Coordinates of C-alpha atoms and ligand atoms in Angstrom, one line a residue:
X1 CA 62.9 149.0 252.9
X2 CA 66.0 148.0 255.5
X3 CA 63.6 146.8 258.3
X4 CA 64.0 148.7 262.4
X5 CA 65.0 146.9 265.0
X6 CA 62.6 147.2 267.7
X7 CA 62.7 146.4 271.7
X8 CA 59.3 145.8 273.9
X9 CA 59.6 146.3 277.6
X10 CA 56.6 144.9 279.0
X11 CA 57.0 141.9 276.7
X12 CA 55.7 139.8 279.3
X13 CA 52.5 141.4 280.2
X14 CA 48.7 142.1 278.1
X15 CA 49.4 144.7 276.4
X16 CA 53.1 143.5 275.4
X17 CA 51.9 140.3 273.9
X18 CA 49.6 142.0 271.9
X19 CA 53.0 143.8 270.8
X20 CA 54.4 140.5 270.0
X21 CA 51.6 139.3 267.8
X22 CA 51.3 142.1 266.0
X23 CA 55.3 142.3 265.2
X24 CA 55.0 138.9 263.5
X25 CA 56.1 139.0 260.3
X26 CA 55.6 142.8 260.3
X27 CA 57.0 144.5 257.0
X28 CA 58.7 147.3 259.0
X29 CA 60.1 146.2 261.9
X30 CA 61.7 143.5 263.7
X31 CA 62.0 142.6 267.0
X32 CA 65.8 142.6 268.5
X33 CA 65.2 143.5 272.2
X34 CA 62.7 142.0 274.9
X35 CA 62.5 143.4 278.1
X36 CA 60.4 142.9 281.8
X37 CA 60.8 143.0 285.0
X38 CA 63.6 142.1 286.8
X39 CA 61.5 139.1 287.6
X40 CA 61.3 137.7 284.0
X41 CA 65.0 138.8 283.1
X42 CA 67.4 136.5 282.1
X43 CA 64.5 134.0 281.4
X44 CA 63.8 132.9 277.9
X45 CA 60.6 134.4 276.7
X46 CA 58.8 130.7 276.9
X47 CA 60.4 130.5 279.8
X48 CA 59.2 134.3 281.3
X49 CA 55.3 133.5 281.4
X50 CA 55.7 130.1 281.9
X51 CA 54.5 130.4 285.3
X52 CA 55.7 128.3 288.6
X53 CA 52.0 125.6 287.8
X54 CA 53.5 124.9 284.5
X55 CA 50.8 127.3 283.2
X56 CA 51.4 128.9 279.6
X57 CA 50.4 132.7 280.1
X58 CA 50.1 133.6 276.4
X59 CA 46.5 135.5 276.3
X60 CA 47.1 136.8 272.6
X61 CA 44.5 134.4 269.7
X62 CA 47.7 134.7 267.9
X63 CA 49.8 131.8 268.1
X64 CA 53.5 132.9 270.0
X65 CA 56.2 132.7 267.2
X66 CA 59.3 130.5 267.8
X67 CA 61.3 133.4 266.9
X68 CA 60.1 135.4 270.0
X69 CA 59.8 132.5 272.6
X70 CA 63.1 131.9 272.2
X71 CA 64.6 135.8 272.7
X72 CA 66.4 136.4 276.0
X73 CA 64.1 138.7 278.4
X74 CA 66.5 141.4 279.9
X75 CA 66.0 143.5 282.5
X76 CA 64.2 147.1 281.4
X77 CA 66.1 149.3 283.5
X78 CA 69.5 147.9 281.8
X79 CA 68.4 147.9 278.5
X80 CA 70.4 149.8 276.2
X81 CA 68.3 151.8 274.1
X82 CA 70.7 153.2 271.7
X83 CA 70.9 149.2 270.1
X84 CA 67.7 149.3 268.3
X85 CA 65.6 152.1 266.6
X86 CA 61.9 151.8 268.2
X87 CA 60.8 151.1 271.3
X88 CA 57.4 150.3 272.6
X89 CA 57.1 150.4 276.4
X90 CA 54.0 148.3 278.0
X91 CA 54.5 148.4 281.6
X92 CA 52.8 150.4 284.6
X93 CA 53.2 154.0 284.6
X94 CA 55.1 154.3 287.7
X95 CA 57.9 151.7 286.1
X96 CA 57.3 154.0 282.9
X97 CA 58.0 157.4 283.8
X98 CA 61.3 155.9 285.2
X99 CA 62.2 154.4 281.8
X100 CA 60.6 155.8 279.2
X101 CA 62.8 159.5 279.4
X102 CA 65.6 157.0 280.0
X103 CA 64.9 155.1 276.5
X104 CA 64.8 158.7 275.1
X105 CA 67.8 160.3 275.5
X106 CA 68.5 158.1 272.3
X107 CA 65.5 156.6 271.0
X108 CA 61.8 156.9 270.3
X109 CA 59.4 155.5 272.5
X110 CA 56.0 154.5 271.3
X111 CA 54.2 153.6 275.1
X112 CA 51.0 152.5 276.2
X113 CA 51.4 154.0 279.8
X114 CA 50.0 157.4 280.7
X115 CA 53.3 158.8 282.4
X116 CA 53.6 161.1 279.8
X117 CA 49.9 161.6 278.5
X118 CA 49.5 164.8 280.2
X119 CA 52.9 166.7 279.6
X120 CA 52.3 169.9 277.2
X121 CA 55.2 168.9 274.9
X122 CA 53.3 164.9 274.2
X123 CA 51.3 164.5 272.2
X124 CA 48.9 161.7 272.7
X125 CA 48.4 160.0 269.0
X126 CA 44.9 158.6 268.1
X127 CA 46.1 157.2 264.2
X128 CA 44.3 158.8 261.4
X129 CA 42.5 161.4 264.4
X130 CA 44.8 163.6 265.4
X131 CA 48.5 162.9 263.9
X132 CA 48.9 166.2 263.2
X133 CA 49.7 166.6 266.3
X134 CA 53.3 165.3 265.5
X135 CA 54.8 168.9 265.3
X136 CA 55.0 168.3 268.7
X137 CA 57.8 165.5 268.5
X138 CA 60.9 168.4 267.6
X139 CA 59.5 170.6 270.5
X140 CA 59.6 167.7 273.0
X141 CA 63.0 166.8 271.6
X142 CA 64.5 170.5 272.0
X143 CA 62.8 170.9 275.4
X144 CA 64.4 167.9 277.3
X145 CA 67.3 167.8 275.1
X146 CA 66.4 164.1 273.8
X147 CA 67.1 162.7 270.2
X148 CA 64.4 160.4 270.8
X149 CA 61.0 161.1 272.4
X150 CA 57.9 159.6 274.0
X151 CA 54.7 159.3 272.1
X152 CA 51.4 157.5 274.5
X153 CA 48.6 156.1 272.9
X154 CA 45.5 157.1 274.6
X155 CA 43.9 155.1 277.3
X156 CA 42.2 152.3 276.2
X157 CA 38.9 153.6 276.9
X158 CA 39.3 157.2 275.3
X159 CA 40.5 155.4 272.3
X160 CA 37.0 154.5 270.9
X161 CA 34.9 158.2 273.0
X162 CA 37.8 160.3 270.9
X163 CA 37.7 158.1 267.5
X164 CA 34.1 158.4 267.3
X165 CA 33.6 162.3 268.2
X166 CA 36.2 163.4 265.8
X167 CA 33.9 163.9 263.2
X168 CA 31.0 164.7 265.0
X169 CA 33.7 167.5 266.5
X170 CA 34.5 168.5 262.7
X171 CA 31.3 168.4 260.9
X172 CA 29.0 169.3 264.0
X173 CA 30.7 171.1 266.7
X174 CA 30.5 169.5 270.4
X175 CA 28.9 171.2 273.4
X176 CA 29.3 168.7 275.8
X177 CA 29.9 164.8 275.8
X178 CA 28.6 162.0 278.8
X179 CA 29.8 158.6 278.7
X180 CA 29.4 155.4 280.6
X181 CA 31.7 153.0 279.6
X182 CA 31.5 148.1 280.3
X183 CA 35.1 147.3 280.2
X184 CA 37.2 144.3 279.3
X185 CA 39.2 142.6 282.2
X186 CA 41.9 142.3 280.1
X187 CA 42.1 146.5 280.2
X188 CA 42.7 145.9 284.0
X189 CA 46.2 143.8 282.6
X190 CA 47.6 140.3 283.9
X191 CA 48.7 141.4 287.8
X192 CA 47.2 142.4 289.6
X193 CA 44.3 142.4 287.0
X194 CA 40.2 141.1 288.3
X195 CA 39.7 138.7 290.6
X196 CA 37.2 136.1 289.0
X197 CA 35.6 136.4 292.2
X198 CA 34.9 139.9 291.6
X199 CA 33.7 140.4 288.5
X200 CA 31.8 137.3 287.6
X201 CA 27.8 137.5 287.7
X202 CA 28.5 140.8 288.6
X203 CA 29.4 144.7 287.1
X204 CA 32.1 146.8 289.3
X205 CA 30.8 150.6 288.8
X206 CA 34.5 151.8 289.8
X207 CA 37.9 152.1 287.7
X208 CA 40.4 154.0 289.6
X209 CA 41.6 157.4 287.7
X210 CA 39.7 156.0 284.5
X211 CA 37.2 158.6 284.2
X212 CA 39.6 161.5 284.5
X213 CA 41.9 160.0 282.3
X214 CA 39.2 159.6 279.6
X215 CA 37.8 163.2 280.3
X216 CA 41.0 164.7 279.9
X217 CA 42.6 162.8 277.5
X218 CA 39.5 163.4 274.9
X219 CA 39.6 167.2 275.1
X220 CA 43.2 166.9 274.6
X221 CA 43.6 164.8 271.1
X222 CA 40.7 166.9 269.9
X223 CA 42.7 170.3 270.7
X224 CA 43.9 172.1 268.2
X225 CA 48.1 172.4 267.6
X226 CA 49.1 176.3 267.3
X227 CA 52.9 177.7 268.2
X228 CA 53.7 174.2 269.4
X229 CA 51.1 174.1 272.0
X230 CA 47.7 171.9 272.1
X231 CA 44.6 174.2 273.3
X232 CA 42.4 171.7 274.2
X233 CA 39.1 170.8 273.1
X234 CA 36.7 172.9 274.9
X235 CA 33.6 170.7 275.4
X236 CA 33.0 168.9 279.1
X237 CA 33.2 165.3 279.0
X238 CA 31.4 163.3 281.9
X239 CA 32.3 159.4 282.4
X240 CA 31.1 156.7 284.5
X241 CA 33.6 153.3 283.9
X242 CA 32.8 150.6 285.0
X243 CA 34.2 146.8 284.5
X244 CA 31.8 144.1 282.8
X245 CA 32.7 140.0 283.0
X246 CA 33.8 140.1 279.2
X247 CA 37.2 139.6 277.9
X248 CA 38.0 141.9 275.3
X249 CA 36.8 145.1 273.9
X250 CA 35.1 148.1 275.8
X251 CA 31.5 148.5 275.3
X252 CA 30.3 152.7 275.6
X253 CA 26.9 154.3 275.6
X254 CA 28.0 157.9 274.7
X255 CA 25.8 160.8 274.3
X256 CA 26.8 164.4 272.7
X257 CA 25.0 167.9 272.1
X258 CA 25.8 168.7 269.1
X259 CA 26.6 172.6 268.3
X260 CA 25.0 172.2 265.1
X261 CA 21.4 170.2 264.5
X262 CA 22.6 167.5 262.8
X263 CA 19.9 164.3 261.5
X264 CA 20.5 160.7 262.5
X265 CA 21.8 159.7 258.9
X266 CA 24.1 162.8 259.1
X267 CA 25.4 161.6 262.1
X268 CA 26.4 158.4 260.3
X269 CA 27.3 159.7 257.2
X270 CA 30.0 161.6 258.7
X271 CA 30.9 158.3 260.6
X272 CA 30.7 155.8 257.4
X273 CA 33.0 159.0 255.9
X274 CA 35.8 159.5 259.0
X275 CA 39.0 158.5 258.0
X276 CA 39.1 157.5 254.5
X277 CA 42.6 159.8 253.5
X278 CA 44.4 157.7 256.6
X279 CA 43.7 154.5 255.6
X280 CA 43.9 155.0 251.6
X281 CA 47.8 155.3 252.6
X282 CA 47.5 151.6 253.5
X283 CA 49.7 151.3 256.7
X284 CA 49.9 147.4 257.4
X285 CA 48.3 147.6 260.4
X286 CA 45.4 150.1 259.2
X287 CA 41.7 148.9 258.9
X288 CA 40.1 149.9 255.7
X289 CA 37.0 152.0 257.8
X290 CA 38.0 153.0 260.7
X291 CA 34.8 153.1 262.0
X292 CA 31.9 150.9 261.0
X293 CA 28.7 151.7 260.8
X294 CA 26.0 148.8 262.3
X295 CA 22.1 148.9 261.4
X296 CA 21.0 146.3 263.7
X297 CA 20.1 147.3 266.6
X298 CA 21.2 144.4 268.6
X299 CA 24.8 145.5 267.6
X300 CA 27.9 146.2 268.4
X301 CA 28.3 143.5 270.8
X302 CA 31.9 142.9 271.8
X303 CA 31.8 138.8 271.4
X304 CA 30.5 139.9 268.1
X305 CA 32.4 143.0 266.8
X306 CA 35.4 143.3 269.0
X307 CA 37.6 141.5 266.1
X308 CA 36.5 143.9 263.4
X309 CA 39.3 144.3 261.0
X310 CA 42.1 142.1 263.4
X311 CA 41.0 144.3 266.3
X312 CA 41.4 147.7 264.4
X313 CA 37.5 149.4 263.2
X314 CA 35.4 150.8 266.1
X315 CA 32.1 149.7 265.8
X316 CA 29.5 151.9 266.3
X317 CA 25.0 151.2 266.3
X318 CA 21.8 152.4 267.6
X319 CA 22.5 156.1 266.8
X320 CA 19.7 157.7 268.2
X321 CA 18.4 161.5 268.3
X322 CA 18.7 162.1 272.3
X323 CA 16.0 164.3 273.2
X324 CA 17.6 165.2 277.1
X325 CA 20.2 167.3 275.3
X326 CA 20.1 170.5 273.5
X327 CA 20.6 169.0 269.3
X328 CA 21.3 165.1 271.3
X329 CA 22.5 162.6 269.6
X330 CA 23.6 159.3 271.3
X331 CA 25.2 155.8 270.1
X332 CA 26.3 152.5 271.5
X333 CA 30.5 152.0 270.4
X334 CA 32.9 148.5 270.6
X335 CA 36.4 149.2 270.4
X336 CA 39.4 146.5 271.3
X337 CA 41.1 147.5 274.0
X338 CA 43.7 145.7 273.3
X339 CA 44.3 146.1 269.8
X340 CA 43.3 149.3 268.5
X341 CA 43.3 150.5 272.4
X342 CA 47.1 149.5 272.9
X343 CA 49.3 147.9 271.3
X344 CA 48.4 147.6 268.3
X345 CA 46.8 150.9 267.4
X346 CA 50.8 151.8 268.9
X347 CA 52.1 150.4 266.1
X348 CA 50.1 152.0 262.8
X349 CA 51.4 155.1 265.3
X350 CA 55.1 154.0 265.1
X351 CA 54.3 152.7 261.0
X352 CA 53.3 156.4 260.4
X353 CA 56.1 157.9 262.5
X354 CA 58.0 155.8 259.9
X355 CA 56.4 157.1 257.0
X356 CA 56.9 160.5 257.9
X357 CA 60.9 159.8 258.9
X358 CA 60.6 160.5 262.7
X359 CA 62.1 156.8 262.9
Ligands
NAP401 N1 45.6 146.2 278.7 C1 45.3 147.0 278.5 O1 43.7 146.8 278.0 C2 45.9 148.0 278.4 C3 45.1 148.9 277.1 C4 45.8 150.3 277.0 C5 46.8 150.7 277.9 N2 47.3 149.6 278.2 C6 49.1 150.0 279.8 O2 49.9 149.3 279.0 C7 50.7 149.4 280.6 C8 50.9 147.6 280.8 O3 49.3 147.2 281.2 P1 48.9 145.3 280.9 O4 47.9 145.8 281.0 O5 50.0 145.6 279.7 O6 50.0 145.6 282.2 P2 50.1 144.0 282.9 O7 49.2 142.5 282.1 O8 50.2 143.6 284.4 O9 52.2 143.6 282.0 C9 53.1 145.0 282.9 C10 54.6 144.8 282.4 O10 54.9 145.6 282.6 C11 56.2 144.7 283.9 N3 56.8 145.0 284.5 C12 56.1 145.0 286.0 N4 56.9 146.5 286.7 C13 58.4 146.1 286.0 C14 59.0 146.7 286.1 N5 59.4 147.6 287.6 N6 59.7 147.7 285.0 C15 60.1 146.7 284.0 N7 58.8 146.5 283.8 C16 58.2 146.3 284.5 C17 55.6 143.0 283.5 O11 56.4 142.7 283.7 P3 56.9 140.9 284.6 O12 56.3 139.9 283.9 O13 58.3 140.8 284.7 O14 56.0 141.4 286.0 C18 54.9 142.6 282.6 O15 55.3 142.5 281.5 C19 49.9 149.8 281.8 O16 50.4 151.1 281.7 C20 48.6 149.7 281.1 O17 48.0 151.3 281.4 C21 47.0 148.7 279.0

C-alpha cells in the first residue's frame, strides 16, 4: 500500500507528541507536515520543543526520531490541508473549532479535541466499540458539503469507561453508572498543565467540564445509529473526576447497575471476550486484548498496568458484586490517557478508516 501523507496539528503538545511517537515507522502513514500555534511556526520541530532555558520538552518514552525533529513547524492557521491525505489534530477546543472545519473541506480529520464531539452528525469513535457509527461520515459530508470529515476520539476519561461498559451493555443491559476517576497529570496537557505546588501531596477534586463530557459522551458512544441519527444510550451516568499525582493513566472506580442480574464470573467473561473480532483484524496499533482482567486484588495500578500492550489495553480488576445497587457490579479500571485515550486511539481509528476506504 502506498503510504498516506499525514499532518499533525498541535504537534508540540502532549497529545501531538504522542501522535508522532505512534507515527514513527508507521506502515500506513508518512508525516509530511507539522503545525502548531504561531509561537512555534517557522521553527524546526526540535527547536520548537526546546524552551528558552534550553530544556528539551519531549514527553514521550519513545525517542523523537530525526525524520520528525528536522521538519519545519507551520502555523496551523495557514496549513494547506489539500496537500495531505489525513490530518491528526491535537489542539484545544477553541482552536479546533476554527481549524478543523477548514481542513475538513478537503481532508479527513481525526481529532483529540472536543470541539465537534457533540454535533449530531459527528461520531465519537472508540476502536472496537462503535466503529459502526462510521455510517455518519457520509451524512456529515452531505450536511456540510465537505470532501473530508471530522471524527473526534472521546475525552480520555470516557475511553476506559465506555470501553468496559460496552460488553456489559451488550450482554446484560445497563440501568445506571456511577464513576469516580483518579486522573493523571498529563491529561491536563503541557500548557497551562497542572502546577506542581497544587498536586504534590494532594488530590484535586475538580476538573472543569470533565464530568459533563464523560456523562454525555458515554451515552453517545454506546448509542444506537439508525437512519443517520445516533439515539444516545438511555442509562444515566454520574461522574466525579479528580486529579491525582500520577504522570500517565487514568484510574476509575466504576459502579454499574445492570438490567439483568449477572454473576461476577459472567461479568469477567464478558470483559475477556470483548473485542476479539476487532483485534483479529490486526491493525498496526491494535492490542491483542482490548480489555485485560486481572485477578490480583492490588491491581490494576497506573504504574504497573498502563503500558500493557503499548498503552492500548484497558486493565480491569477488583470485579465484585455491589449490594447498594440493583444487580450491582463494581470494578476498577486503568486506561492510558495519552495512548488509547488520545493519540494512539486516534491512530487505530485512522487505520480502520483507511481499511474501510474513507481515507
Ligand atoms: N493530554 C491528554 O491526555 C489528552 C487526552 C485526550 C484528549 N486531549 C485533547 O487533545 C488536545 C490537546 O491537548 P494537549 O494535552 O496535547 O495540550 P497541550 O500539551 O497544551 O498542547 C497544545 C497544542 O496546541 C497548540 N496550539 C495552541 N494554540 C493553538 C492555535 N491557536 N492554533 C494551533 N495550535 C495551537 C500548541 O502549540 P504551541 O506549542 O505552538 O503553543 C500545542 O502544540 C486538547 O483538545 C485535549 O483536550 C488530550
